[in-house]
């Protein structure tokens, strides 16, 4: 039998245990990861803490999403994709009703990147960037068939050179792809997925050392400075710093961990160093079937840094020592001249790079005998007007006079004003005069207009 | 001179109310044989199983405010409960752990009854009720598990319902009766939900009440017959009630701590198209059956052997009807039922451990 004192002690201690348990529950419910992220966010941004579940009900789906409860401070992906309209799930997939990372991230399209080519048709293409009668608007299909995606020309050249296939016409892409209606004469109907296990001596090594080592849009990049980037659509449209550090306010992304986007932003104003995450980072050695890195790059950091004057650094980073280039080729950004069809494809499966890389010096500068071709923008030039609309750095209006390429693409960032051509940078908004060859002291013959001929006089010394 | 005896003082207030009105106070008779109420005799296991049941039912009612039993909404509604609903994650965790402990306490309670000979007449009928309750508890847990509608639970549901088809003759019909369709879908989920919160719960509550009531009718918890050397002693219901209260508070606190520290997992959302493509582990209380399914045909592993095991349990009072040894732990004279029970337990535990280690 218990004495009264022991009874009281037992009763009191059991009640205390119960109170302790309840306190633990309260404490746990106040310290969920999402609450800790919000505390971190408010501390970093030096705002008074206002910790509560953040819900968005996007107009497109009408389904509540809680993603921003953890991902506070994440920049809006782009003005064309306002979060109030799209939310997160429309593009990313996943479960917007959970505040637990593992549950919330179940079913994410393409992991962190819904623009990956494996899922882009669903995440970007479905109802938005695919499915139009006008192929120029089917960007996802275009990219999937583009050389940046398929690498068809490179694969065909390598396999043909090594005797692995008897024709220079591409048979294989990084992935298999078809085109029911090729619009150009050279357009292919089909590519088969690269046969890494074909048994031919080069195929496996080619796949491992080149194709899977970062040489096309669906390959994961090398995890090292200068190479950090995403894949698929985001490989170009989501900017990565050379050091791969995140500069936004999302507390779930460690600011000191390399390998993250600069900010959660899609952009059409793509700077040169984004292209450089793939291009001009080294050389292919066919003999070794390997990729040899450049050894002349300064330590990665923000591209404009105190370590080196901006211009000098840019000169070092842009091209390899063996590259020949003119002033405009390193002063401007790649996308000032290379058009979206060149980069993102025109909807056809093209067999080689020369087919698609058609912007040359004469496109903007003309020849000794001709000025560049200029057209007046009208309502029928919807593609160019749309491109200008999504880029904040230049404007294009009906009635403007702009340069047109030999394939009929408008270079909307050029403009003829008072008889003089001016180029506005798509990346910085700076303007540059576009001087015509005609009337200059140039002695180039009209038949030789590829850039290599221009480089003979205009090559810039490093 | 006339002596006037004052009338007995009437009791007022809380004491009177307790005596006349309190349900809990009057659950127990005024005096209880001390030997049957000792903590080292019962370990309070039956009471703990009832406590777990009450907590499960209360938390279950709270969960029904948010849970939506449709294929589209079941998983998202659980995610919502876990994430957004105030204390929702904790309530679900408490529901989960109380339900798991209900199985554990019920099984241990059964073991206690077997090893102390508590199943004997006049408590043999109550033993049968108890075996029935154990089946209800397992089905409660299983139906609850399927309501999660995540990868693991859809697999268990698929295997469990496909086992129905293995019953010769009536299997297909039974499948349609229980699943409500030719394949898993909304109708199956709604039916399992209905069974979970009503079809099993109402008989479960009734059977628990009956089970408890029978304890009193059968002369209290089993205890050894008094001898000259060991005369029967009693404790008051106040003492018993005090012990029960302390145990319940401490057990509730422990359960709350467990629930706060170890919330149940919710796997990836179930996909009916790919369900069964990859193997998942059954809920732990059915791991033994899952393991048997590897070696034996579904009819034997899923039905005949488990039912035979249950029948054997139910028949235990028949093997040991009278004689000494009642109310004693591990009485040698009653070795047969104990060996049967220990053998069954050993088989289940070994199969469960093998399956868990895979």
Coordinates of C-alpha atoms in Angstrom, one line a residue, chain A residues 25-43 49-55 65-73 95-105 249-252, chain B residues 79-90:
Chain A
X25 CA 5.0 18.9 -28.4
X26 CA 4.6 22.7 -28.4
X27 CA 8.3 23.1 -28.8
X28 CA 8.4 20.7 -31.7
X29 CA 5.5 22.4 -33.5
X30 CA 7.3 25.7 -33.2
X31 CA 10.6 24.4 -34.7
X32 CA 9.6 22.7 -37.9
X33 CA 12.2 23.1 -40.7
X34 CA 9.9 25.6 -42.5
X35 CA 9.8 27.8 -39.4
X36 CA 13.6 27.6 -39.1
X37 CA 14.0 28.6 -42.7
X38 CA 11.7 31.6 -42.2
X39 CA 13.7 32.6 -39.1
X40 CA 16.9 32.3 -41.2
X41 CA 15.3 34.4 -43.9
X42 CA 14.2 37.2 -41.6
X43 CA 17.5 37.2 -39.9
X49 CA 10.3 37.9 -38.0
X50 CA 6.8 37.1 -39.2
X51 CA 6.6 33.4 -39.1
X52 CA 3.5 31.8 -40.6
X53 CA 2.5 29.5 -43.4
X54 CA 2.7 31.2 -46.8
X55 CA 0.1 30.1 -49.2
X65 CA 0.5 25.7 -52.6
X66 CA 2.7 26.2 -49.6
X67 CA 6.1 26.0 -51.2
X68 CA 7.0 29.6 -50.4
X69 CA 6.7 28.8 -46.7
X70 CA 10.2 27.4 -47.0
X71 CA 11.4 29.0 -50.2
X72 CA 10.8 32.5 -48.9
X73 CA 12.6 35.2 -50.8
X95 CA 3.2 18.3 -53.7
X96 CA 2.4 21.8 -52.7
X97 CA 0.4 20.9 -49.7
X98 CA 3.2 19.6 -47.6
X99 CA 5.7 21.5 -45.5
X100 CA 8.0 18.5 -45.2
X101 CA 10.7 18.5 -47.7
X102 CA 10.6 14.9 -48.6
X103 CA 6.8 14.9 -49.1
X104 CA 6.7 18.2 -50.8
X105 CA 9.4 17.3 -53.3
X249 CA 17.4 35.2 -50.6
X250 CA 15.9 31.7 -50.5
X251 CA 17.1 30.4 -47.1
X252 CA 17.0 26.7 -48.3
Chain B
X79 CA 0.1 16.1 -46.3
X80 CA -2.1 19.0 -45.3
X81 CA -2.7 17.4 -41.9
X82 CA 1.0 16.9 -41.4
X83 CA 2.0 20.3 -42.5
X84 CA -0.6 23.0 -42.0
X85 CA -3.3 21.9 -39.6
X86 CA -2.5 23.1 -36.1
X87 CA -1.0 20.2 -34.3
X88 CA -2.1 18.0 -37.2
X89 CA 1.2 16.2 -37.6
X90 CA 1.2 15.5 -33.9

